[in-house]
Short mmCIF file of C-alpha atoms and ligand atoms in Angstrom, two decimals:
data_model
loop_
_atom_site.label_atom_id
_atom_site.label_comp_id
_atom_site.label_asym_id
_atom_site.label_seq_id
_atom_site.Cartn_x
_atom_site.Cartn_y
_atom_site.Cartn_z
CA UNK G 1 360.13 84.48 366.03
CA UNK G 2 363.23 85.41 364.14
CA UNK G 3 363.16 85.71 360.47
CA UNK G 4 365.88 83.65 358.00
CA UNK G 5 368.05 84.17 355.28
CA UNK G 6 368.42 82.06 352.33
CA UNK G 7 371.08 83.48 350.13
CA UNK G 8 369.92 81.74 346.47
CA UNK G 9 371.64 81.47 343.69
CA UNK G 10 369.65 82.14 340.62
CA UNK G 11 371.39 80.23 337.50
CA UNK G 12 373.23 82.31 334.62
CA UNK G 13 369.67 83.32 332.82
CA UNK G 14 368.01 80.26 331.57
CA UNK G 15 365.09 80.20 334.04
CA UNK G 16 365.62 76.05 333.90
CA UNK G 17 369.23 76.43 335.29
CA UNK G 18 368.20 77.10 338.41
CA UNK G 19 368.57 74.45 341.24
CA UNK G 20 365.25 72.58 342.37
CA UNK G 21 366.60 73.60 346.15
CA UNK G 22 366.44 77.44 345.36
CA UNK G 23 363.34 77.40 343.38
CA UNK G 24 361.24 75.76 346.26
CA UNK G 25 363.13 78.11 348.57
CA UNK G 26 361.42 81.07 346.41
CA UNK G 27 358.55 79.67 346.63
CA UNK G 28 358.11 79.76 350.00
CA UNK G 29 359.92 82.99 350.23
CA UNK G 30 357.86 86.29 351.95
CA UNK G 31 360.47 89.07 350.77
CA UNK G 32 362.65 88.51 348.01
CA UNK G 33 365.84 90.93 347.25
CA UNK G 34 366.64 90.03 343.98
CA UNK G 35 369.61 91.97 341.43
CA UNK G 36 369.94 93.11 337.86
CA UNK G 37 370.73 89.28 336.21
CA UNK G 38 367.78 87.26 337.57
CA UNK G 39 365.53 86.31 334.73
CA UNK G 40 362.47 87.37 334.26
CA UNK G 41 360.62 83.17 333.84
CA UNK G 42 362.85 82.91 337.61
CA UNK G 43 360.51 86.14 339.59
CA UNK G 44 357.59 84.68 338.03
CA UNK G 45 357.77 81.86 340.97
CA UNK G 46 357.84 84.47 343.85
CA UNK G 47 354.74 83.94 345.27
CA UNK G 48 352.07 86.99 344.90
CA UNK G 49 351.84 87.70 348.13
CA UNK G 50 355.90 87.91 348.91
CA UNK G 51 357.64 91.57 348.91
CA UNK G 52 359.68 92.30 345.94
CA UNK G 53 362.49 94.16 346.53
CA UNK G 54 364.71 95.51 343.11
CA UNK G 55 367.87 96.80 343.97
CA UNK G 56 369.19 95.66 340.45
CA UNK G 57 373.10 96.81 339.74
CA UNK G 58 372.64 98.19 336.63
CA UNK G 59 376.59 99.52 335.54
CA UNK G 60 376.17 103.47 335.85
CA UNK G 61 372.51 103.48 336.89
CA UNK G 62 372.67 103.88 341.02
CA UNK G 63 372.21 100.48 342.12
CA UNK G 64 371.42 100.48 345.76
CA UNK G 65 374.90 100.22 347.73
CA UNK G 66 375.84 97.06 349.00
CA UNK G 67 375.90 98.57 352.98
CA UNK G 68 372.30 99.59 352.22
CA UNK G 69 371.49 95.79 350.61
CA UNK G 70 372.70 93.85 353.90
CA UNK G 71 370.80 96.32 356.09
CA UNK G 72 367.75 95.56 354.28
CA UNK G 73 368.43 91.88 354.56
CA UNK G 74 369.35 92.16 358.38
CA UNK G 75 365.92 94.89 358.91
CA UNK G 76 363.28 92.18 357.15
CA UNK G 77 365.23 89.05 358.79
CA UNK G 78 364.87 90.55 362.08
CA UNK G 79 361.13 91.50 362.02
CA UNK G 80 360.47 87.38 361.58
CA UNK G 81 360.57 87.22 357.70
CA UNK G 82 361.49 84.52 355.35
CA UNK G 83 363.95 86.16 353.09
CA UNK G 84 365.15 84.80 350.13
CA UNK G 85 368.28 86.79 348.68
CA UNK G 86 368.08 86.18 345.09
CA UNK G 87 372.11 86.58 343.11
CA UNK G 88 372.88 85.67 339.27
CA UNK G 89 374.79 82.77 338.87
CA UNK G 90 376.58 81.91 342.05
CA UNK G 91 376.03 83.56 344.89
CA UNK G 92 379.89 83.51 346.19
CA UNK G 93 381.11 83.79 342.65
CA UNK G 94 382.01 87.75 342.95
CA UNK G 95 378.70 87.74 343.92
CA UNK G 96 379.58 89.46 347.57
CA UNK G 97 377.48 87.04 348.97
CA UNK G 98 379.74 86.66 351.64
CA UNK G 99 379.65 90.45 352.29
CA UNK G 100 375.92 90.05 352.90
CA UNK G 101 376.19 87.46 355.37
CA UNK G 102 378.78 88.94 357.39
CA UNK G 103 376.59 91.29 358.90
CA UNK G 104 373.88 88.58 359.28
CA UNK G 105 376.15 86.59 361.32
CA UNK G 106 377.09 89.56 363.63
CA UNK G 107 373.63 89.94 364.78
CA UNK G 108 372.81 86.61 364.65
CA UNK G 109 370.76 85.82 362.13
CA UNK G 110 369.89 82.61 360.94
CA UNK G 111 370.67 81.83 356.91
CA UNK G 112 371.53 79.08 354.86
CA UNK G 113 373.34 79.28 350.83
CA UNK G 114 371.62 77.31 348.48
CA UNK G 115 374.71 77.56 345.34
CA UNK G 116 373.51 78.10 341.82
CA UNK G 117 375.16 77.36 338.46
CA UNK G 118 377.96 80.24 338.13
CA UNK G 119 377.88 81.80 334.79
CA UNK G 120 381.60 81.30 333.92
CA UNK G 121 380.74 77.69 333.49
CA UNK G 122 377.29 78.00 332.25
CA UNK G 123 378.29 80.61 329.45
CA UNK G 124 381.14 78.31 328.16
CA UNK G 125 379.41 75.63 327.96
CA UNK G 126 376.18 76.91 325.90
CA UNK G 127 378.82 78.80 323.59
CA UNK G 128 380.16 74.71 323.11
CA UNK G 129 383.38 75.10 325.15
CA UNK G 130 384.40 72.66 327.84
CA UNK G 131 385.66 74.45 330.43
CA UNK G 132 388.20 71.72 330.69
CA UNK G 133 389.34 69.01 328.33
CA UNK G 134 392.18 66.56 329.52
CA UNK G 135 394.09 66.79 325.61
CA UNK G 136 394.53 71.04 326.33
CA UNK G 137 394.20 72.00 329.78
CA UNK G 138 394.69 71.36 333.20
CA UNK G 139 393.02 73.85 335.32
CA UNK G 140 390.39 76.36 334.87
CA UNK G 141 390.63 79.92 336.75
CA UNK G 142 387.45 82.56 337.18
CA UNK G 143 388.97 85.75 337.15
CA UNK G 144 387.43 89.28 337.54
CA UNK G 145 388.45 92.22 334.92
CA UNK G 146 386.61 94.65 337.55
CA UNK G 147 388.50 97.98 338.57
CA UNK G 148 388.17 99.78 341.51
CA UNK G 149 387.23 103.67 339.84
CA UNK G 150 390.16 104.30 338.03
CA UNK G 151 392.76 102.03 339.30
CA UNK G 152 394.78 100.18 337.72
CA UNK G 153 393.68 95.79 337.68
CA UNK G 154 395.55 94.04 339.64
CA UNK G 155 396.20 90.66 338.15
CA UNK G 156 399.43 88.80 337.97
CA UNK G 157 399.49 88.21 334.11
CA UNK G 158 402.85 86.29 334.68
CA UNK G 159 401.46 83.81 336.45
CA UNK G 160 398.17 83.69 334.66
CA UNK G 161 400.04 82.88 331.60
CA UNK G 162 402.29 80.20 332.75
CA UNK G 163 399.50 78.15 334.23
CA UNK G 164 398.36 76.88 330.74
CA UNK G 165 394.83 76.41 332.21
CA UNK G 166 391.34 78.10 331.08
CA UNK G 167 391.16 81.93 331.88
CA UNK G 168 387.96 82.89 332.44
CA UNK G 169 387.21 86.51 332.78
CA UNK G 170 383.86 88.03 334.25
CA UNK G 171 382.93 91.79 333.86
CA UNK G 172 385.66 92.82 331.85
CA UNK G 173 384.14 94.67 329.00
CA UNK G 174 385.38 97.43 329.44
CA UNK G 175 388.64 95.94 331.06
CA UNK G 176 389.88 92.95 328.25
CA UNK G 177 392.17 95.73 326.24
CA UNK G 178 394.46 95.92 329.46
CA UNK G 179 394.02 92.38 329.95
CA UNK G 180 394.95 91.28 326.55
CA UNK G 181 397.87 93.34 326.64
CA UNK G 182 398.84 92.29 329.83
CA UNK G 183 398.49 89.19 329.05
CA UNK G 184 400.25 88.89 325.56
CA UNK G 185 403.18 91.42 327.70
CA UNK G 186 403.75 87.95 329.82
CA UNK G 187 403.95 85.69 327.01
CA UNK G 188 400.62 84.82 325.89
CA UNK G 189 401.04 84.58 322.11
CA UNK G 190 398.63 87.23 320.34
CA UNK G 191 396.60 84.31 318.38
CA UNK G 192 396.06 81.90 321.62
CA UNK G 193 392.47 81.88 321.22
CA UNK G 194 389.67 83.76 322.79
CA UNK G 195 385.90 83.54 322.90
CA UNK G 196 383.41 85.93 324.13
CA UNK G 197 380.01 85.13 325.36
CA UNK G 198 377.51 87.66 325.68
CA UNK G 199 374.20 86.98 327.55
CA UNK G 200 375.06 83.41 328.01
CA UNK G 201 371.91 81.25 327.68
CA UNK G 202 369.72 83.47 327.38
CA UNK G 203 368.01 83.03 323.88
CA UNK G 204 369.80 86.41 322.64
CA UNK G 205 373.55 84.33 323.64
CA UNK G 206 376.27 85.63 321.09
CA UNK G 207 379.45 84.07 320.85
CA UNK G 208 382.57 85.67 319.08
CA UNK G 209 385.65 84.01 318.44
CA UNK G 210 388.66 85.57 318.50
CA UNK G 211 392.02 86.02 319.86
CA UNK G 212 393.54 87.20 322.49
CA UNK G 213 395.25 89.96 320.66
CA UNK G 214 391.87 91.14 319.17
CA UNK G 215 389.10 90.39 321.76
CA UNK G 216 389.41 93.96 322.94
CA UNK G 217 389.25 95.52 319.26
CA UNK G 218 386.71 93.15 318.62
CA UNK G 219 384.32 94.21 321.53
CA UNK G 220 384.03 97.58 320.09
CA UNK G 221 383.37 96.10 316.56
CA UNK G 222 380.63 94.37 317.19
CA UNK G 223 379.47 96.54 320.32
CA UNK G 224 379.42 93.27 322.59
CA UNK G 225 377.90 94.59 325.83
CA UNK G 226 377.53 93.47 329.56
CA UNK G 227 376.81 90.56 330.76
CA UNK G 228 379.73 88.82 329.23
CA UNK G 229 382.55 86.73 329.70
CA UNK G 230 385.85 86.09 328.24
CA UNK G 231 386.92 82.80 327.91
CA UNK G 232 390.92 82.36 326.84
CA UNK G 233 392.42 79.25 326.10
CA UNK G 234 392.67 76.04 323.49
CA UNK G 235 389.95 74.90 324.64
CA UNK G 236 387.93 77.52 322.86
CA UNK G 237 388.73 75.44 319.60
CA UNK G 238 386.36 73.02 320.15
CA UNK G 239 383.54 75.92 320.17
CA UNK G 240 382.80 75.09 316.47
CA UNK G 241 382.32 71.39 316.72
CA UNK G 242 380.43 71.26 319.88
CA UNK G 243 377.89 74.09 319.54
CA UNK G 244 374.56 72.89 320.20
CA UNK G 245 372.85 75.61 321.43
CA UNK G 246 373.25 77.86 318.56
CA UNK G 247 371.67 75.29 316.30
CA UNK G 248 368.95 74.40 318.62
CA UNK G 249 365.97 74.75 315.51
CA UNK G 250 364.08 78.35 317.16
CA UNK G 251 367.80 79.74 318.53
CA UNK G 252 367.11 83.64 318.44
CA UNK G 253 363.60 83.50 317.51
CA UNK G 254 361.08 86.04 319.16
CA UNK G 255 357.83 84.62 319.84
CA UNK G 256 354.68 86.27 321.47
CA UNK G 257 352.61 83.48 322.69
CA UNK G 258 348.79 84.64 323.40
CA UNK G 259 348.37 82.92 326.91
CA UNK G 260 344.80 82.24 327.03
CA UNK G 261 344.91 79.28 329.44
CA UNK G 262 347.25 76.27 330.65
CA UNK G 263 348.09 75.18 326.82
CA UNK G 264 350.01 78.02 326.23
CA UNK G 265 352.21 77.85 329.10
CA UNK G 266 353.11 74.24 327.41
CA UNK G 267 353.77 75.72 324.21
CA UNK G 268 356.69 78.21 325.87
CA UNK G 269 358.37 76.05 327.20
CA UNK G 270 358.48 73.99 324.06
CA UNK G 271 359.36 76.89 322.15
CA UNK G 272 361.94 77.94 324.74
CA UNK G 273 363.29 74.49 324.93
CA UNK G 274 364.68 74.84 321.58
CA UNK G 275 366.28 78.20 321.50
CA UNK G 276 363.17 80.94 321.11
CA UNK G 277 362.50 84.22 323.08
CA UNK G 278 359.22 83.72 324.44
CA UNK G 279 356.88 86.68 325.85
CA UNK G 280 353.45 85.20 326.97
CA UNK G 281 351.10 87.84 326.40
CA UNK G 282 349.08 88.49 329.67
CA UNK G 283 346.41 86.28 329.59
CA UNK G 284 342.60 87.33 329.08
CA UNK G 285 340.57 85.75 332.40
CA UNK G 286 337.65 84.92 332.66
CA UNK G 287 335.16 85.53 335.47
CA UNK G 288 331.97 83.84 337.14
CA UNK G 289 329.29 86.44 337.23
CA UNK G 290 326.36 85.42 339.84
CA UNK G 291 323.58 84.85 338.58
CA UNK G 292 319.40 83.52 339.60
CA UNK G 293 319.17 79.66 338.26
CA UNK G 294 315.84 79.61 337.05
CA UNK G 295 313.05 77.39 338.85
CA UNK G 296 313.26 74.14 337.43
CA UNK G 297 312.41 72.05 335.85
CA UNK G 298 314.51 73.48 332.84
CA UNK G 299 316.98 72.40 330.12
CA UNK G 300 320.10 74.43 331.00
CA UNK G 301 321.66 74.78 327.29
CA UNK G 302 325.54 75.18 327.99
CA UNK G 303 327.42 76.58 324.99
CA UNK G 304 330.93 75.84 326.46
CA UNK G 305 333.23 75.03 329.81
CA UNK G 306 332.77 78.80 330.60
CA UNK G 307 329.54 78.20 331.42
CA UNK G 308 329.89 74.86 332.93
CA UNK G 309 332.30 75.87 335.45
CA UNK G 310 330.20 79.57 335.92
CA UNK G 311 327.59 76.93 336.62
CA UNK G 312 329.19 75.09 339.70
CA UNK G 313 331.10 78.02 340.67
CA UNK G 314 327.52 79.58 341.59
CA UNK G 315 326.71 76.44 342.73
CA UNK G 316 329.63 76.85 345.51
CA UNK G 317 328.85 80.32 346.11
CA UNK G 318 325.55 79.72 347.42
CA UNK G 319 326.00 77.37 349.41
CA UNK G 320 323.82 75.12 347.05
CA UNK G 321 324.00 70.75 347.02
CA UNK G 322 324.96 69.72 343.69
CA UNK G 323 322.48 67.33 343.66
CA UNK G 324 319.62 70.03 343.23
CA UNK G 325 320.85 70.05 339.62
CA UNK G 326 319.59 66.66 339.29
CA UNK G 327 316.13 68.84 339.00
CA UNK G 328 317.62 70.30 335.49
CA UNK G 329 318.64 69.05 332.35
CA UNK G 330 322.20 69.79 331.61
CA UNK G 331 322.14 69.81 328.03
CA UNK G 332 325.65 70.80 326.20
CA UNK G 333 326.26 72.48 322.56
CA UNK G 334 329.82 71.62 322.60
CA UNK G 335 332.27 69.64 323.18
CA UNK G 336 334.43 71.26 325.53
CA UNK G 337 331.01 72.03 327.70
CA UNK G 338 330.89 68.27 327.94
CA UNK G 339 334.05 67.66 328.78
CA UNK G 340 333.95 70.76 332.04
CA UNK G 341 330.69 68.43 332.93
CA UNK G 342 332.22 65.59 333.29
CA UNK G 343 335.28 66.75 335.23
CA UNK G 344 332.61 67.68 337.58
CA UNK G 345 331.36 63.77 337.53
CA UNK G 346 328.26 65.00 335.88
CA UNK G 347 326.92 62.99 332.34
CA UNK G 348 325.09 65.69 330.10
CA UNK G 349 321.64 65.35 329.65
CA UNK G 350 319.33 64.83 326.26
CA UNK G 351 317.26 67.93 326.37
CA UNK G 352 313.30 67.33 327.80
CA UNK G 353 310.43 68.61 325.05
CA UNK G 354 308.17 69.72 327.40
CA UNK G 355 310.53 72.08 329.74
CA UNK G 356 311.81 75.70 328.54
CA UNK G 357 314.97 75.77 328.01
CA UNK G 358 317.71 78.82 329.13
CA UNK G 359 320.82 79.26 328.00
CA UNK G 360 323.85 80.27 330.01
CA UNK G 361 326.36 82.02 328.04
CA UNK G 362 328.86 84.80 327.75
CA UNK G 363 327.67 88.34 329.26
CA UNK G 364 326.65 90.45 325.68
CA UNK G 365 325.33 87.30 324.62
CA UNK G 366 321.26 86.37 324.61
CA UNK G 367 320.69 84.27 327.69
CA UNK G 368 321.55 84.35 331.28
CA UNK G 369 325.17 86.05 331.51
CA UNK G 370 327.20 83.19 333.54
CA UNK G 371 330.55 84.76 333.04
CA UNK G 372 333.08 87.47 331.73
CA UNK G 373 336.39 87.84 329.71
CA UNK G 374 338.23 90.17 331.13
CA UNK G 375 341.31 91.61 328.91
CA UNK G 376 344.66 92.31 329.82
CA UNK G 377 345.85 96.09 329.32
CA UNK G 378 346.77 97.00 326.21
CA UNK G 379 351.30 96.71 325.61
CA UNK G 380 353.17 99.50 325.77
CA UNK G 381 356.19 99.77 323.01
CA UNK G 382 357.48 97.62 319.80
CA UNK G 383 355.70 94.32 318.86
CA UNK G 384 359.41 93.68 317.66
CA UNK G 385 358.53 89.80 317.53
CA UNK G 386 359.23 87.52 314.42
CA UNK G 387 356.51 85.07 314.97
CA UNK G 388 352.94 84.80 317.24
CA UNK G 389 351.48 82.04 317.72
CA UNK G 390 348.07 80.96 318.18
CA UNK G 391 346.04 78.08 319.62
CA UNK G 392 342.84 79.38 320.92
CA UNK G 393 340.44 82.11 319.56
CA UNK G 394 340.66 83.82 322.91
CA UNK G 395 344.14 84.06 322.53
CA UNK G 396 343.42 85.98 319.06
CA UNK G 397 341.31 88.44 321.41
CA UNK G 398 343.82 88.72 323.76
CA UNK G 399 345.98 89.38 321.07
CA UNK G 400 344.32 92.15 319.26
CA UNK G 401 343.42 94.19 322.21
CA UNK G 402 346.86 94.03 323.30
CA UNK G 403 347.90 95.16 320.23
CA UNK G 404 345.47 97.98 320.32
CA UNK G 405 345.73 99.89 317.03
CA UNK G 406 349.07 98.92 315.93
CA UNK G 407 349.62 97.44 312.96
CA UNK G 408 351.04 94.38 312.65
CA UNK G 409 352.97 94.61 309.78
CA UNK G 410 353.67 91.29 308.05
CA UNK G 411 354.09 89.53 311.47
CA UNK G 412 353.75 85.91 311.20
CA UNK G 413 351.41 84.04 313.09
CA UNK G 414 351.41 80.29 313.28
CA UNK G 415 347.97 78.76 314.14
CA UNK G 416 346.55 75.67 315.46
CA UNK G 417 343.74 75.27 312.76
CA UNK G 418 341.26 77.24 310.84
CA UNK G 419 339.14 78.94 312.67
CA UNK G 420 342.31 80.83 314.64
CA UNK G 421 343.99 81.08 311.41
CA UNK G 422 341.02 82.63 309.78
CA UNK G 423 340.63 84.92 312.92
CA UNK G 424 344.52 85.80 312.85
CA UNK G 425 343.92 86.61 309.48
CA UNK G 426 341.18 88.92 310.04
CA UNK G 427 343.64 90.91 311.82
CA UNK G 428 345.96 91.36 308.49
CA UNK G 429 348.32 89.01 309.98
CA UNK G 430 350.88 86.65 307.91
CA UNK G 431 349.27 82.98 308.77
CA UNK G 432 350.09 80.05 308.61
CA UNK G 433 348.45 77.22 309.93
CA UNK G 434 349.93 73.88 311.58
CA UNK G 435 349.33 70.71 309.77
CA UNK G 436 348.10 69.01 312.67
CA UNK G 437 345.49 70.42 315.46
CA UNK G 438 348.50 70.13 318.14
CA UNK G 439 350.82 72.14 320.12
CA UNK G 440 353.75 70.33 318.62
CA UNK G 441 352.57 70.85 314.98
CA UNK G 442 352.65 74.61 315.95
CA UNK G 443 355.96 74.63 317.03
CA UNK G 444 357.18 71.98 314.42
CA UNK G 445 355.90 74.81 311.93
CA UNK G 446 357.00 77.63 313.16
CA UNK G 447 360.75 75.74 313.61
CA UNK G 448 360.25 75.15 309.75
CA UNK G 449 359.84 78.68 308.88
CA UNK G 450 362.72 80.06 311.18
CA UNK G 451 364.70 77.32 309.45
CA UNK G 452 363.61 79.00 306.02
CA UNK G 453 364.85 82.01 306.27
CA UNK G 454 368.37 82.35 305.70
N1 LIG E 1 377.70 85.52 340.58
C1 LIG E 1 377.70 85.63 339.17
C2 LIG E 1 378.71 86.64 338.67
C3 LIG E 1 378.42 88.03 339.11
S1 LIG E 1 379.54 89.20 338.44
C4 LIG E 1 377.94 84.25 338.54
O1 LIG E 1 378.29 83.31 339.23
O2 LIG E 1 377.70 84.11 337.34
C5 LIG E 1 378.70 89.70 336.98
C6 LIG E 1 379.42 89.16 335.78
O3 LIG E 1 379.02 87.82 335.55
C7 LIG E 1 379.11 89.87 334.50
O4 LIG E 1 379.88 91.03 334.35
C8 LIG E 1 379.48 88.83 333.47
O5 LIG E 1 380.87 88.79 333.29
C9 LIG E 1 379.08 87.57 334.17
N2 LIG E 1 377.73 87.10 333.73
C10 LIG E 1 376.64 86.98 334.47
N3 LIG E 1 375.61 86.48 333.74
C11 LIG E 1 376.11 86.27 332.52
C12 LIG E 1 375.57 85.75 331.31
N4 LIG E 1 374.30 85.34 331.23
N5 LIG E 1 376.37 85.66 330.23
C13 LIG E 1 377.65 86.06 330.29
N6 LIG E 1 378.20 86.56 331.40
C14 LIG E 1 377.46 86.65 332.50
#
């Protein structure tokens, strides 16, 4: 059976600009080759068991050539895999995607190009620039400020001047002070306007307007760094009236979200959906431990869902009918043990007087051990976040022993309600606790504070 190719293009950064077609395409993908520009939220989708292949092009590092790249693709195709080829942006947009599938198509190989949002456009328009607007322009051009070692670029400023359309520039960092001069050389007057984007949508995005005579003066002011892209034109006027991402109400924000369960996955994206940079802590799992149900008839006490679903889980295990718990009483202390029972279609019970009575709980705790919490490895380098944010007291646990023994400092942490805030607090943290009992109120609060404090 012969393996497949499906060159992908990723999106600019934001994990949510990627198409629908590419993302099922990763999903489904069993070796992924993926470069320096893919966003972190975008591998998360590659499926555990798929082959992760890195050969990121980071600028001086030693990326992993482009002849050794296309034999990889061709060598994993051609033992039957499904590969998925993973570019930023677009993957034609000097992406040498079409490098990669030369070789493909000498030997035969079956791919297909799913295109992705090129960063050009995707830059401009989170910086509030229209690529195009009918009152200034009437043509946009993607141009490339890359030089062969130390030749000189070869771009024909003449006639990029005279076409009166958008110029927009990719890698040319360390290239704009010969393009600006070229550029001004053919005619371009020095104040014509200029905007540069660094890590377009990402939540770190800076913009910097300028002009054309200063962009290259002004990249070593304020040290603007790869990935960027120069943007020259009128158009970039309209940068101050249509920026929307820049006020988005978290824009810059950096949150550490304790990822105890499905909630928290919510409460990124929220928090991401309005400008923050997220890092989900891992997440502490828990674990069914087997365990000898006691002969009933007996009241099994159930402190929470842990046990509930430790319960059925050993229930499964065994081999056992579920009806055989119709011999117990299923008798719950909480509400959330309630709630596992009746996802199970099982009613909790009113506890019988004459039977003993067990309780399944948490191993350490007095009882039958049912099930574990198993923490995530403690984090290596800065906490270098402005706010964390909890909604679950595991996710305080999680927390703390991924903090090991830093200190937090006066790190703010915005909780769901008292007993996390009390528990965050505990740990010498700065709380503050959402009005309501809700993931919204948590992010409504923390949008309040990042609001606060200019
Ligand atoms: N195929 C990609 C471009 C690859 S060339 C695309 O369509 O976007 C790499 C260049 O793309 C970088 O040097 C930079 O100029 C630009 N670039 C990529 N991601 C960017 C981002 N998030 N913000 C600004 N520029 C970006």
């Amino acid at each position: 059976m012969g393996g497949k190719v499906i060159l992908v293009g990723a999106g600019p950064g934001d994990a949510g600009l990627m198409t629908v077609k590419g993302r099922r395409a990763l999903e489904q993908a069993e070796v992924v080759v993926f470069d320096r520009l893919v966003d972190a939220g975008i591998l998360e989708a590659i499926p555990a068991g798929a082959e992760k292949i890195d050969v990121g092009k980071n600028a001086g590092d030693h990326p992993v050539p482009q002849h050794e790249i296309n034999r990889i693709l061709l060598e994993k195709a051609q033992a039957g895999k499904r590969v998925v080829r993973l570019k930023g942006g677009d993957c034609f947009v000097f992406g040498r995607g079409g490098e990669e599938l030369e070789l493909l198509s000498e030997h035969g190989v079956d791919f297909e190009v799913v295109p992705g949002i090129t960063s050009a456009l995707a830059a401009a328009a989170y910086a509030g620039i229209p690529a195009t607007h009918r009152d200034f322009c009437a043509s946009v051009h993607i141009i490339t400020g890359h030089r062969r070692r130390n030749e000189r670029l070869d771009l024909d400023y003449e006639a990029l001047a005279r076409l009166n359309g958008t110029l927009i520039f990719l890698m040319s960092v360390a290239t704009f002070g010969e393009i600006g001069r070229g550029l001004i050389d053919a005619g371009l007057p020095p104040e014509h306007r200029c905007a540069i984007v660094e890590n377009g949508t990402r939540p770190e995005q800076r913009k910097l307007i300028t002009t054309v005579g200063d962009a290259a003066a002004c990249v070593v002011r304020e040290n603007v760094q790869s990935p960027a892209i120069f943007i020259v034109g009128r158009v970039c006027e309209l940068s101050e009236r249509m920026d929307w991402f820049d006020r988005l109400p978290l824009k810059g924000a950096r949150v550490l979200v304790a990822r105890p369960r499905e909630d928290s996955h919510r409460l990124a994206e929220r928090l991401r959906a309005v400008g923050a940079r997220v890092v989900e802590l891992p997440a502490a799992r828990t674990e069914a431990l087997t365990f000898e149900l006691p002969e009933p008839p007996v009241n099994l006490l159930l402190p929470d869902g842990y046990a509930v679903e430790a319960l059925l889980e050993q229930m499964k295990r065994t081999g056992a009918d579920i009806r055989a718990l119709a011999r117990y009483a299923l008798v719950c202390e909480s509400e959330g043990a309630a709630r596992a029972l009746l996802n199970f279609g099982l009613r909790p019970d009113a506890p019988d007087g004459d039977w003993p009575s067990v309780r399944l709980c948490r191993e350490g705790e007095a009882g039958i051990a049912v099930w574990r919490r198993i923490l995530p490895p403690p984090m290596d380098g800065e906490i270098g976040a402005d706010f964390v944010a909890f909604t679950t007291l595991s996710g305080v646990e999680a927390f703390r022993h991924s903090m090991s023994h830093r200190d937090p400092g006066g790190l703010r942490a915005v909780c769901i309600g008292p007993q996390t805030a009390e528990a965050a607090r505990n740990l010498g943290l700065n709380v503050f606790q959402a009005d309501e009992p809700t993931l919204e109120s948590v992010a409504k609060r923390m949008e309040a504070l990042w609001q606060m404090r200019n």
